[in-house]
XYZ file of C-alpha atoms in Angstrom:
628
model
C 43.518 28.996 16.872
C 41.003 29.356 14.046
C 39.789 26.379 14.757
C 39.222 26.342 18.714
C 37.225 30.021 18.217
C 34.827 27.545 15.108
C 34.336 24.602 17.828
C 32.200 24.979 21.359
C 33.851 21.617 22.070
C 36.893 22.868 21.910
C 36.492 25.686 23.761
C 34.804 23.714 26.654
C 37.478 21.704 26.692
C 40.137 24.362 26.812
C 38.391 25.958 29.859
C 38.324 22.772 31.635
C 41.893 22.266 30.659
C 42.900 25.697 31.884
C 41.444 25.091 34.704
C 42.752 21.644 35.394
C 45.990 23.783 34.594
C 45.622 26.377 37.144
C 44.773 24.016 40.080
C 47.341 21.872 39.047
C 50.064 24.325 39.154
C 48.517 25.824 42.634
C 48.859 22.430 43.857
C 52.644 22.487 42.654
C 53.596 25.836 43.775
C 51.757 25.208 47.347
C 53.776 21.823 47.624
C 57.288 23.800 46.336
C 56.622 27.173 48.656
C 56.051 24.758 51.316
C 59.089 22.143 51.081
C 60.890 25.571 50.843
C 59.829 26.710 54.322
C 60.886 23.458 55.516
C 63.464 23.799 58.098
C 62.584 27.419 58.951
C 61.246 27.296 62.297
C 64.399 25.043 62.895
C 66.575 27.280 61.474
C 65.136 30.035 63.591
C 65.161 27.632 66.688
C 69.387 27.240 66.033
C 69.541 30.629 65.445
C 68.119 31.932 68.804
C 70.579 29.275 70.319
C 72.735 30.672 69.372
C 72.184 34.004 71.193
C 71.990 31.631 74.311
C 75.184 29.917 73.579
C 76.941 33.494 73.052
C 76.053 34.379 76.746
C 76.966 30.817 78.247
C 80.689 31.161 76.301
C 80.668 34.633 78.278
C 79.698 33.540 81.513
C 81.913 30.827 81.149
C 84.925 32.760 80.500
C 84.166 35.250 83.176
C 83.787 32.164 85.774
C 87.512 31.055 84.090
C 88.573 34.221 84.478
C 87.902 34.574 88.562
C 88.849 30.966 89.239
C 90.768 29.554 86.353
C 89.673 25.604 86.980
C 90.424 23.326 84.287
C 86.770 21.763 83.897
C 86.164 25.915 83.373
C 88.375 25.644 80.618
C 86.664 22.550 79.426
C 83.509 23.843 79.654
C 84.593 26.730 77.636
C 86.105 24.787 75.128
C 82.863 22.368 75.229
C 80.798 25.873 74.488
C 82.796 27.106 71.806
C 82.697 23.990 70.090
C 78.428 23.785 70.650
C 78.275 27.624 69.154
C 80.283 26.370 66.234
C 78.512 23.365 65.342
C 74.953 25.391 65.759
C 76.800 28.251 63.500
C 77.313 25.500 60.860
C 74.756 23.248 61.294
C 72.954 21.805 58.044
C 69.041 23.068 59.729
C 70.635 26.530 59.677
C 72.655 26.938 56.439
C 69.782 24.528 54.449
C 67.249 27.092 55.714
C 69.655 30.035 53.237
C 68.933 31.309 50.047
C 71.272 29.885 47.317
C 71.568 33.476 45.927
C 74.812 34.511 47.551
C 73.877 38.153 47.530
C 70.813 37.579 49.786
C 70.654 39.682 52.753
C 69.809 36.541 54.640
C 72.969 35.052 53.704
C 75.092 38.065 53.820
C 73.962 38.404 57.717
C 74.957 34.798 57.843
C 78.441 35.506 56.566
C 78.850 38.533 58.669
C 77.660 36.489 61.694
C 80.246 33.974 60.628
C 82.747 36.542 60.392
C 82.100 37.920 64.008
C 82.184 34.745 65.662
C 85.628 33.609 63.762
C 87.086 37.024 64.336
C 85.732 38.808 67.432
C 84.598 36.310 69.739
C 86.613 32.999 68.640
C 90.021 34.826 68.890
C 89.187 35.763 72.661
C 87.723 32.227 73.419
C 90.987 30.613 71.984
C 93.192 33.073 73.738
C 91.135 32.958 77.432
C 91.262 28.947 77.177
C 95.317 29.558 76.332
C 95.909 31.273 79.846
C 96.357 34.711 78.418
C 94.063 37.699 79.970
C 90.626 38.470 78.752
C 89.715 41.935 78.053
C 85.823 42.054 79.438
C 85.327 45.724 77.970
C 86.306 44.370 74.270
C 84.660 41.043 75.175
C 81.240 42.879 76.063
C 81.400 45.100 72.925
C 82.311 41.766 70.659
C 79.018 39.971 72.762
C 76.714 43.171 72.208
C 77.615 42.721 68.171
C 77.538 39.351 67.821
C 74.564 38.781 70.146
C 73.083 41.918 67.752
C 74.342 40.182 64.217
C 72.367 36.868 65.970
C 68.803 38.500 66.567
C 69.254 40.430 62.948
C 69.861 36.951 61.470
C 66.790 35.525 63.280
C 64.628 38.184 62.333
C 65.964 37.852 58.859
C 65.014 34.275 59.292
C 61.516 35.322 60.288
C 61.316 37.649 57.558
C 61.956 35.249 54.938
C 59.168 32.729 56.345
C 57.055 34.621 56.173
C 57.653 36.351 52.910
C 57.582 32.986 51.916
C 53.818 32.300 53.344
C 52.870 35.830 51.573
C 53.969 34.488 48.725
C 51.550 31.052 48.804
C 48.891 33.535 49.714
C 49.259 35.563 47.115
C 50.152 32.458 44.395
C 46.598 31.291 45.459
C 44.806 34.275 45.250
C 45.879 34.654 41.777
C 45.227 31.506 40.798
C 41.966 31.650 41.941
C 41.198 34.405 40.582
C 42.065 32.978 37.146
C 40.084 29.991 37.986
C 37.140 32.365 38.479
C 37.801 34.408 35.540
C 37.972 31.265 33.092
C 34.735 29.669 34.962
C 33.114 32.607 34.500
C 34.207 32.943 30.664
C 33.377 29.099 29.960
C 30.177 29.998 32.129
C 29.680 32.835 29.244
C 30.223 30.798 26.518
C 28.103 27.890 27.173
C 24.864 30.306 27.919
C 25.279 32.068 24.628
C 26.709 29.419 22.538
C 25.278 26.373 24.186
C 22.341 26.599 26.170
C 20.804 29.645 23.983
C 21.384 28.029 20.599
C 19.913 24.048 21.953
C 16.677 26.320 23.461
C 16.548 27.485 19.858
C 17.201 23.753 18.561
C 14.221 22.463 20.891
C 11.503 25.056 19.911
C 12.795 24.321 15.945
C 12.228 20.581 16.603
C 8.630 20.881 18.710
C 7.703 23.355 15.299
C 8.044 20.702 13.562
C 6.622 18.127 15.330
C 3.833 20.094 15.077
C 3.930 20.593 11.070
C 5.227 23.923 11.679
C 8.251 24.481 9.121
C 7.984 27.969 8.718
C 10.113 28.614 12.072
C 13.874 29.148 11.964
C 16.515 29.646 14.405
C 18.901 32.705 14.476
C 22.190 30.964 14.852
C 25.423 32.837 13.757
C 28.612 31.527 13.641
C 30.992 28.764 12.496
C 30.654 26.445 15.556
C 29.275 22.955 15.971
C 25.136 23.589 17.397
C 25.229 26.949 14.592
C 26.175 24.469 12.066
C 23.091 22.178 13.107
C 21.005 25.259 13.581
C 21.755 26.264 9.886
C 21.244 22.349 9.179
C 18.307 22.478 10.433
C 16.731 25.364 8.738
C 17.839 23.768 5.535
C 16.016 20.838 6.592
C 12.729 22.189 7.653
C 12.385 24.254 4.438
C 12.753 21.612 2.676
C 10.885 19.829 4.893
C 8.116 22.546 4.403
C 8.326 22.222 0.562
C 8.115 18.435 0.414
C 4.784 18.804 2.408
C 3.071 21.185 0.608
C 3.970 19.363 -2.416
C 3.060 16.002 -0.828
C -0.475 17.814 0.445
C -0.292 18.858 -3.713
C 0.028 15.660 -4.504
C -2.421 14.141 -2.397
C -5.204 17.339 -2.973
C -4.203 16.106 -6.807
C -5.036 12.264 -5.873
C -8.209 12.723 -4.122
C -9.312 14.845 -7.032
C -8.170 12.026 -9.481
C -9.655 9.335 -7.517
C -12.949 11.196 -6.665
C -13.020 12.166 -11.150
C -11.911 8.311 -11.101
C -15.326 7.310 -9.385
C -17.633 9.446 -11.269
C -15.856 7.941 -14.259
C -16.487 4.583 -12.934
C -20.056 5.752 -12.411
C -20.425 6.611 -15.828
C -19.132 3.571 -17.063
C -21.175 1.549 -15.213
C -24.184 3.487 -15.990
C -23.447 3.809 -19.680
C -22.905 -0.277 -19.128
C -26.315 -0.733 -17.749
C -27.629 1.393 -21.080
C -25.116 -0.371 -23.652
C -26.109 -4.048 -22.505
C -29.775 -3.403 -21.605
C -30.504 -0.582 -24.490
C -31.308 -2.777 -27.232
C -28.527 -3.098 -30.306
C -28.828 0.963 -30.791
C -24.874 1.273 -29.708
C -24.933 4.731 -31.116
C -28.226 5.818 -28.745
C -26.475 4.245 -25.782
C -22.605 4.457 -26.446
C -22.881 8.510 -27.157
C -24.397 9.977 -23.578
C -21.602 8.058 -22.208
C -18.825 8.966 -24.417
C -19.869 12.792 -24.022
C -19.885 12.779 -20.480
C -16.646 11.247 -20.255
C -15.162 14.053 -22.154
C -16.676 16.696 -19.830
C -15.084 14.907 -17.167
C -11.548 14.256 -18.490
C -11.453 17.016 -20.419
C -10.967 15.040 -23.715
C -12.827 14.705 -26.768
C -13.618 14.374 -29.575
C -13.857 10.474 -29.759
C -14.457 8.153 -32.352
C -15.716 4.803 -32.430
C -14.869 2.864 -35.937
C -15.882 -0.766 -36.316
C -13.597 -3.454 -37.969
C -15.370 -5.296 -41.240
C -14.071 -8.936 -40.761
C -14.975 -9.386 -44.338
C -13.240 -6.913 -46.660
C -10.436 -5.716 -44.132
C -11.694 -2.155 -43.585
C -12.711 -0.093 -40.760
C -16.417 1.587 -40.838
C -16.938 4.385 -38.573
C -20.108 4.461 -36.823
C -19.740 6.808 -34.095
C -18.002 10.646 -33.535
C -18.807 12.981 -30.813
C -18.660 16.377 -31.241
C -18.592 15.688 -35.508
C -20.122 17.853 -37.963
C -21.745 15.452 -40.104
C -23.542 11.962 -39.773
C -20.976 9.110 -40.201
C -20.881 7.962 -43.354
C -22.437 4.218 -42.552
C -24.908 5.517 -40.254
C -27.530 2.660 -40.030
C -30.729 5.107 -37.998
C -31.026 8.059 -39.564
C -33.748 8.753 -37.343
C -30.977 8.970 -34.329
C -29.283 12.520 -33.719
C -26.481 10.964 -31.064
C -23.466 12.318 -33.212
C -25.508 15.608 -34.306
C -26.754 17.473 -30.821
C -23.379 19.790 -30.426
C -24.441 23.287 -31.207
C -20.556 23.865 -31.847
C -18.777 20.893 -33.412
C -15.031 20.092 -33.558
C -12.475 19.298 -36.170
C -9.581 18.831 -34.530
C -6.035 17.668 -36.268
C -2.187 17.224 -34.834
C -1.566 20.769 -36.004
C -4.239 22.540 -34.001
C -2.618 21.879 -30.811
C -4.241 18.633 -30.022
C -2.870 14.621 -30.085
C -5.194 11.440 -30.762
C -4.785 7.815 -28.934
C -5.743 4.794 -30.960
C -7.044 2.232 -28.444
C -7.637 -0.916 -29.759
C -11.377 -2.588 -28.948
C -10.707 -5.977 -28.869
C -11.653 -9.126 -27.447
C -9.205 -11.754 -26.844
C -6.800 -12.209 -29.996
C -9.960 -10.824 -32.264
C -10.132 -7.052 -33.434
C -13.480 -5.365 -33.482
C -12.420 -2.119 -33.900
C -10.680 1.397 -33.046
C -11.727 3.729 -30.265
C -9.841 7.212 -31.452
C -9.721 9.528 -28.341
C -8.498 13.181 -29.167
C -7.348 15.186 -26.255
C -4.993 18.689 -25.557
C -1.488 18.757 -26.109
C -0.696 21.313 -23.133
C -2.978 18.560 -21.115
C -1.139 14.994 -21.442
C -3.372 11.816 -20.550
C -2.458 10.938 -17.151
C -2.048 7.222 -16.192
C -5.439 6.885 -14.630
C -6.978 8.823 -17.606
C -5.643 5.700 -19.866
C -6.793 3.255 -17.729
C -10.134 4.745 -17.734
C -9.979 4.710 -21.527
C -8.742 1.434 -22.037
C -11.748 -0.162 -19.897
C -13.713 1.957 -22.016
C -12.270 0.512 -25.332
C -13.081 -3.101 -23.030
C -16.312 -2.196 -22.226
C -17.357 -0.857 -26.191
C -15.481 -3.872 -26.863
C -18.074 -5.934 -25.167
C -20.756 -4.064 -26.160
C -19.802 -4.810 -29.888
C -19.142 -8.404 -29.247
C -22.398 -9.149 -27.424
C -24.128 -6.843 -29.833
C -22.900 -9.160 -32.691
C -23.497 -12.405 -30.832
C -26.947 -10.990 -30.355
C -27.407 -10.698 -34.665
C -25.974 -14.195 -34.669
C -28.143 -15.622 -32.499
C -30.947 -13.954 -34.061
C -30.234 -15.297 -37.037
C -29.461 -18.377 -35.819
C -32.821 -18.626 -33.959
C -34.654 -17.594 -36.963
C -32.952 -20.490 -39.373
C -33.209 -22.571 -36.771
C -37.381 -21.732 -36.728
C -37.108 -21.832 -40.326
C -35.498 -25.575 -40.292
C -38.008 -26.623 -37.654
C -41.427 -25.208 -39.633
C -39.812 -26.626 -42.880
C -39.331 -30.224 -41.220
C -42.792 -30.160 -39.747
C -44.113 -29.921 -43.064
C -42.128 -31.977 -44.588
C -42.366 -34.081 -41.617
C -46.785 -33.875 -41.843
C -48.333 -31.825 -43.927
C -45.523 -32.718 -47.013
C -46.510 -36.575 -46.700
C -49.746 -36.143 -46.710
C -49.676 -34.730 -49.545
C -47.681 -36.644 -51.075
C -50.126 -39.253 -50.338
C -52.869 -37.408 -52.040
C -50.770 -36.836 -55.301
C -50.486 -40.947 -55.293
C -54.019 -41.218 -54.834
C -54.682 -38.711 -57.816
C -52.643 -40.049 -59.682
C -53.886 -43.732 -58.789
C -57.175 -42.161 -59.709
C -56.220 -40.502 -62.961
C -55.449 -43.830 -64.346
C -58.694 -45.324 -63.038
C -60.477 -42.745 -64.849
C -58.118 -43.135 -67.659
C -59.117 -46.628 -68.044
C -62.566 -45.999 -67.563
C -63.253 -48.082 -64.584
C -66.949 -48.215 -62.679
C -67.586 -45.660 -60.242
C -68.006 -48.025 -57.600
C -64.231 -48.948 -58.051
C -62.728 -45.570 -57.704
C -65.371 -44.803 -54.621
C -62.429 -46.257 -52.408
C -60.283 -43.493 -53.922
C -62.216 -40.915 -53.470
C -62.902 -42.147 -49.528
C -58.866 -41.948 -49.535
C -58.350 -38.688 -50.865
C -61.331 -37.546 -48.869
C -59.483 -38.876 -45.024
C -56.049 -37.685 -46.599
C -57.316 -34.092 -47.237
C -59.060 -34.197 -43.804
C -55.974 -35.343 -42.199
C -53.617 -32.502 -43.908
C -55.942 -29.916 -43.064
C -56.050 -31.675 -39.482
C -51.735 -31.845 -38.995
C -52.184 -27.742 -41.321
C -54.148 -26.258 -38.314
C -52.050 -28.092 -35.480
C -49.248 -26.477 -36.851
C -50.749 -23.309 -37.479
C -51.599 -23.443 -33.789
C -48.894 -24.749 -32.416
C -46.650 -21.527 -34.184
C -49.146 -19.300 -33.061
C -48.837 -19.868 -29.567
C -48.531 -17.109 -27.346
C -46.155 -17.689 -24.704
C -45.529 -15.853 -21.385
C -42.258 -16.920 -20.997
C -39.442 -18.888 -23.393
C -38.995 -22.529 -22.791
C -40.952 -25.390 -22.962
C -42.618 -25.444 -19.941
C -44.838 -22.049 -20.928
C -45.493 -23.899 -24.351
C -47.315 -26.936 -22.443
C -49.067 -24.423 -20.351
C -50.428 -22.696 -22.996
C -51.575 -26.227 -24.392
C -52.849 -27.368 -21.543
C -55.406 -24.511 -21.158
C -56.467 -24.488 -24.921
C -57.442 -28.201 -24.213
C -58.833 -27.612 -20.802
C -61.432 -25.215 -22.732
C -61.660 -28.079 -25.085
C -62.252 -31.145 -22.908
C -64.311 -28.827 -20.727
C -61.943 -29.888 -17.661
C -58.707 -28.891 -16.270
C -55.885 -30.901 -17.505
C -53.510 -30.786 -14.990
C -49.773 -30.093 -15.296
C -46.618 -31.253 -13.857
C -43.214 -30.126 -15.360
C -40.071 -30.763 -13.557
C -36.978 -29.357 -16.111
C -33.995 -27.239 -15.910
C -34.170 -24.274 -18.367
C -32.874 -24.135 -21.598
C -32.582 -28.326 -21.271
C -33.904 -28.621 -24.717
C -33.000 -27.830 -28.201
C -35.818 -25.524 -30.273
C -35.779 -29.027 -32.154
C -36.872 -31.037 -29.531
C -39.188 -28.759 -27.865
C -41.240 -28.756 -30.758
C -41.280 -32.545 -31.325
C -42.026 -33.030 -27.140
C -44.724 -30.332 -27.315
C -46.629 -32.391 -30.845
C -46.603 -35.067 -29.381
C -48.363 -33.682 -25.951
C -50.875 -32.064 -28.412
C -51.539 -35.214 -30.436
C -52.050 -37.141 -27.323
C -54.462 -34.636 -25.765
C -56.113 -34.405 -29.107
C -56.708 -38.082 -28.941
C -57.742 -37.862 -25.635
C -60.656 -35.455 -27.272
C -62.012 -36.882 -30.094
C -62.071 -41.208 -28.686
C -61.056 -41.133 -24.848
C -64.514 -39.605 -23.427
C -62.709 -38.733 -20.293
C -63.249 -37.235 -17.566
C -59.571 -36.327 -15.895
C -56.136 -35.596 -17.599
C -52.804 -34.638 -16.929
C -49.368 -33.850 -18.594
C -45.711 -35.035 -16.553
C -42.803 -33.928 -17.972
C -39.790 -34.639 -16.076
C -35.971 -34.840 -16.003
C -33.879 -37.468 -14.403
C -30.899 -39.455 -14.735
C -30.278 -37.409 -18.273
C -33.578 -38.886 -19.225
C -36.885 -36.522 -20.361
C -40.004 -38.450 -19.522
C -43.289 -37.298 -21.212
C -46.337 -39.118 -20.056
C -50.044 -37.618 -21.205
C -52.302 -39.710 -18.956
C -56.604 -40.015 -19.319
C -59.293 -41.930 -17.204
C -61.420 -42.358 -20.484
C -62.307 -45.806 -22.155
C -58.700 -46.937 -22.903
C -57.936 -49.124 -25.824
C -59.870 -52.110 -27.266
C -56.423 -54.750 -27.376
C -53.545 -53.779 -24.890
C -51.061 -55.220 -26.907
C -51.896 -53.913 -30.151
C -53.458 -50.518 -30.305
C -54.895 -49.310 -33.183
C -52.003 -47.730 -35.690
C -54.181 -44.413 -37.139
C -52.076 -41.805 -38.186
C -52.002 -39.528 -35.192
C -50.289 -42.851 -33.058
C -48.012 -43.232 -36.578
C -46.673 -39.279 -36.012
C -46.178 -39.882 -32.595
C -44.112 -43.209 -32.966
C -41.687 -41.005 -35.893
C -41.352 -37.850 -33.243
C -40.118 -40.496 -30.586
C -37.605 -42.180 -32.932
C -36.649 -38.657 -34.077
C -35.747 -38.153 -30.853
C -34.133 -41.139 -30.182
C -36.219 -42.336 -27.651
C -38.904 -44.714 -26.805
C -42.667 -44.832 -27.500
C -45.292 -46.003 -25.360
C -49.271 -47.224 -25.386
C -50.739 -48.467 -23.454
C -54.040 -48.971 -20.625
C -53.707 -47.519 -17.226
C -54.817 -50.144 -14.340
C -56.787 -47.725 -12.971
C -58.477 -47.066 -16.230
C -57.814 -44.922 -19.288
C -54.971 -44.690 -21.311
C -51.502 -43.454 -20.904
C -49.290 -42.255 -23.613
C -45.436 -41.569 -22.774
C -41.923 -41.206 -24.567
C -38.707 -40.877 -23.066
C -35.295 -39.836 -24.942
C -31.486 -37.872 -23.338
C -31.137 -34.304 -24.722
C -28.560 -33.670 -27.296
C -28.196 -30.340 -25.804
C -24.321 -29.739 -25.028
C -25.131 -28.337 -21.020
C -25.650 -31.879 -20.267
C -23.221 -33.903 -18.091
C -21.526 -36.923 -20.636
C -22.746 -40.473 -19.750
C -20.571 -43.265 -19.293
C -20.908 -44.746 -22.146
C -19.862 -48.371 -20.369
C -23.601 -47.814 -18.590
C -26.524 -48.803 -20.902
C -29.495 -46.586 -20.779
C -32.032 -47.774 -17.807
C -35.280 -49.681 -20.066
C -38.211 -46.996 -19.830
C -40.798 -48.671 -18.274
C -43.878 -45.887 -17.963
């Protein structure tokens, strides 16, 4: 019972069932009331023929009486037999109650008790031949004929208390029907259609991001279940929103503090790469804007000393003091905090180590201090460790930059000291021979017109050196606009333009950085030696410079329309030709001298770069003959 008041199902489908119930057992009563009043209008039919059977045996006995006939007797006797078999006939008795105290069938009995003993008796006795007593015969016919019409009407009566009762059977089953229809009509508008109106409107709320709305179900039934579902559901609905709108609020500010990080980063990367080697200068601005950002600091940048194992701090935001191996004391990027901090693990506040690294190698420590109510989110370490990356290339490319610095300046170091051995060294070597040749001339006291050969020597030797001594000086003093070869032999081209008093045109075709320090130097002598040549003995009037790069071959070719030389195949070996011929083999390459056909003289070399950017030859293909 608890149960079908808890479920609208099962109340719905109790109406219908009681319904179902009601018409069903309408249906059977109807059908039962009316196979009862079966064989009632025949039963009233036999009855009221009776009554016309009662007057035929009279009339017949009276017409016996005044002319006793035997087919009078026979029709008597045909009569009497007729009034019995109607008084016992199965439409009459079937049409009786079964309840033998029913006035119905008590008239029936008394009928049957008139006819045996009032009327039969006479009937027997007329047919018999004895006399018939018309006054007792009349008073028997007025009873029985009386007895007949209270039976029929008794007859009636029950018919039609019969068809009262159908009448009234239906109209109290319908008005049951009614009643439960109008019950189960009830019960689904308050528990059915209210509540799903309720259910609806809850649902469109929250279509429409609306979880504040609830529905005021009560009850233990199926749709007040869902309704209290529901409202479970949409608060929590409600609260996963607003935190997911948290969350996403929190995201957009992380991502948009991301960017400005990123900003910074890139900025400070544009300073730390393009600021010179002052890492402090640069690094600092950065490294104090990302703690206003984050909400971090202080931070510390300590550099690892390959050398004796230890780490050397060189940077601190937010620090008291100038580090202790402060290189620029001149610089104030760990000093410009009015208040500075001093923070430790006790004071509330936790430290990350980040390693700055590149590859496998360790240059150092980035220590990044930050609140202890105020963990480092995941973003916020990401955004430190491409820091540590970043510092990390700074560092790296800050070191490479001191190497190559130093590099470059042993490598100009090597390359002035091998020019002078290379020039200036042997000639003066050669003068200390001739000395000393001439020391033991002198010693031995030989004529002054002997050691005048000596003299003539040292004189052309001292010339020479100071000669190669002021090339060099000229060639180091060389202002260039631009690194490379190429702005070297520009440069020489228009010193010896002023010189010659003509333009000495140019042509350079070759990648940059092609060329070793080494052999840019020993490419741009031997230009200068040629045009210096060209100068003092070619008494020209046009010259130019080619310099050019093909096949992994540098060709150098210094070209003149002066005089040209006296024998083609054996020019004249002076010292400046001598220098020339050593810078070529230096190289590796191959001298030429020779005379232009159209007049003058051309002076070339050709040699393949050492330099590692060059593509490997084949070394099963033989270097093509240079042929200038």
């Amino acid at each position: 019972m608890k149960l079908l008041q808890r479920s609208l199902v099962a109340r719905i489908s109790a109406s219908l069932l009681a319904i179902s119930a009601m018409a069903l057992i309408s249906i059977v009563v109807t059908m039962m009331v009316a196979n009862g009043s079966r064989g009632d209008a025949a039963a009233i039919n036999v009855a009221g023929s009776l009554r016309m059977n009662t007057y035929q045996i009279v009339a017949a006995l009276q017409r016996y009486q005044s002319e006793p006939a035997p087919w009078h007797r026979e029709r008597i006797q045909a009569l009497s037999e007729r009034f019995h078999e109607r008084l016992v006939s199965p439409r009459l008795t079937a049409a009786l109650p079964e309840a033998e105290d029913h006035p119905l069938r008590e008239q029936y009995r008394l009928l049957q008790t008139r006819w045996e003993e009032a009327l039969a008796p006479q009937v027997i006795r007329a047919i018999a031949g004895g006399g018939l007593e018309v006054e007792a015969l009349r008073q028997a016919l007025d009873v029985l004929v009386g007895d007949i019409d209270q039976m029929v009407t008794r007859l009636e009566q029950n018919s039609e208390a019969k068809i009262r009762l159908l009448s009234a059977l239906q109209i109290l089953f319908l008005l049951l029907t009614a009643v439960v229809v109008a019950i189960a009509l009830y019960d689904i508008r308050h528990n059915l259609v209210g509540p799903l109106h309720q259910l609806v409107v809850l649902a469109r709320e929250a279509g429409r991001r609306n979880f504040g709305h609830r529905t005021r179900l009560s009850g233990s039934d199926e749709l007040a279940l869902l309704g209290n579902t529901l409202n479970t559901m949409a608060a929590e609905l409600g609260e996963s929103y607003a935190e997911l709108e948290a969350r996403v609020s929190r995201k957009k500010q992380e991502l948009a503090r991301s960017n400005e990080a990123m900003q910074i980063l890139h900025d400070g990367s544009r300073e730390l790469y393009g600021g010179g080697n002052d890492l402090c200068a640069s690094a600092a601005p950065m490294l104090r804007r990302l703690e206003d950002l984050l909400g971090i600091g202080p931070i510390g940048l300590a550099l690892h000393d390959p050398f004796d194992q230890r780490e050397v701090s060189i940077l601190a935001t937010h620090s008291p003091s100038r580090p202790t191996y402060c290189r620029n004391h001149d610089c104030h990027a760990c000093l410009i905090d009015p208040q500075p901090l001093e923070l430790s693990e006790e004071e509330g506040s936790e430290c990350l180590m980040l390693p700055v690294s590149i590859g496998e190698t360790l240059l150092g420590t980035l220590e990044v201090w930050y609140p202890t109510a105020q963990p480092l989110s995941a973003s916020t370490r990401r955004l430190l460790f491409t820091l540590s990356d970043q510092l990390a290339t700074a560092v790296y490319l800050q070191r490479r930059i001191e190497e190559e610095q130093q590099v470059t300046l042993m490598n100009e170091r090597t390359i002035i000291a091998r020019e002078l051995h290379d020039s200036l060294a042997q000639s003066l070597s050669y003068l200390k021979m001739q000395v000393a040749r001439l020391e033991r001339m002198q010693a031995k006291e030989m004529p002054r017109e002997t050691q005048g050969p000596v003299f003539d020597e040292l004189r052309t030797g001292l010339d020479s050196a100071y000669r190669q001594l002021r090339e060099l000086l000229t060639t180091f003093r060389l202002r260039l606009d631009g690194p490379g070869l190429s702005s070297a032999l520009r440069q020489t081209t228009l010193e010896f333009s002023e010189r010659l008093g003509f333009t000495v045109e140019l042509y350079v075709d070759v990648p940059p950085h092609l060329l070793t320090p080494n052999e840019e130097i020993h490419v741009l002598q031997v230009v200068r030696e040629a045009l210096a040549n060209v100068h003092k003995h070619a008494r020209a009037h046009w010259a130019a410079v080619t310099v050019r790069f093909a096949e992994a071959r540098l060709e150098v070719m210094i070209e003149d329309d002066g005089i040209g030389l006296e024998k083609q195949d054996s020019p004249p070996m002076h010292y400046g030709l001598v220098i020339m011929r050593d810078r070529a083999d230096t190289l590796g390459g191959d001298f030429r001298v020779r005379n232009r056909d159209a007049g003058g003289t051309l002076v070339a070399i050709a040699f393949t770069p050492q330099t590692d950017r060059l593509i490997a030859q084949q070394p099963a293909e033989p270097p093509k003959a240079f042929n200038p």
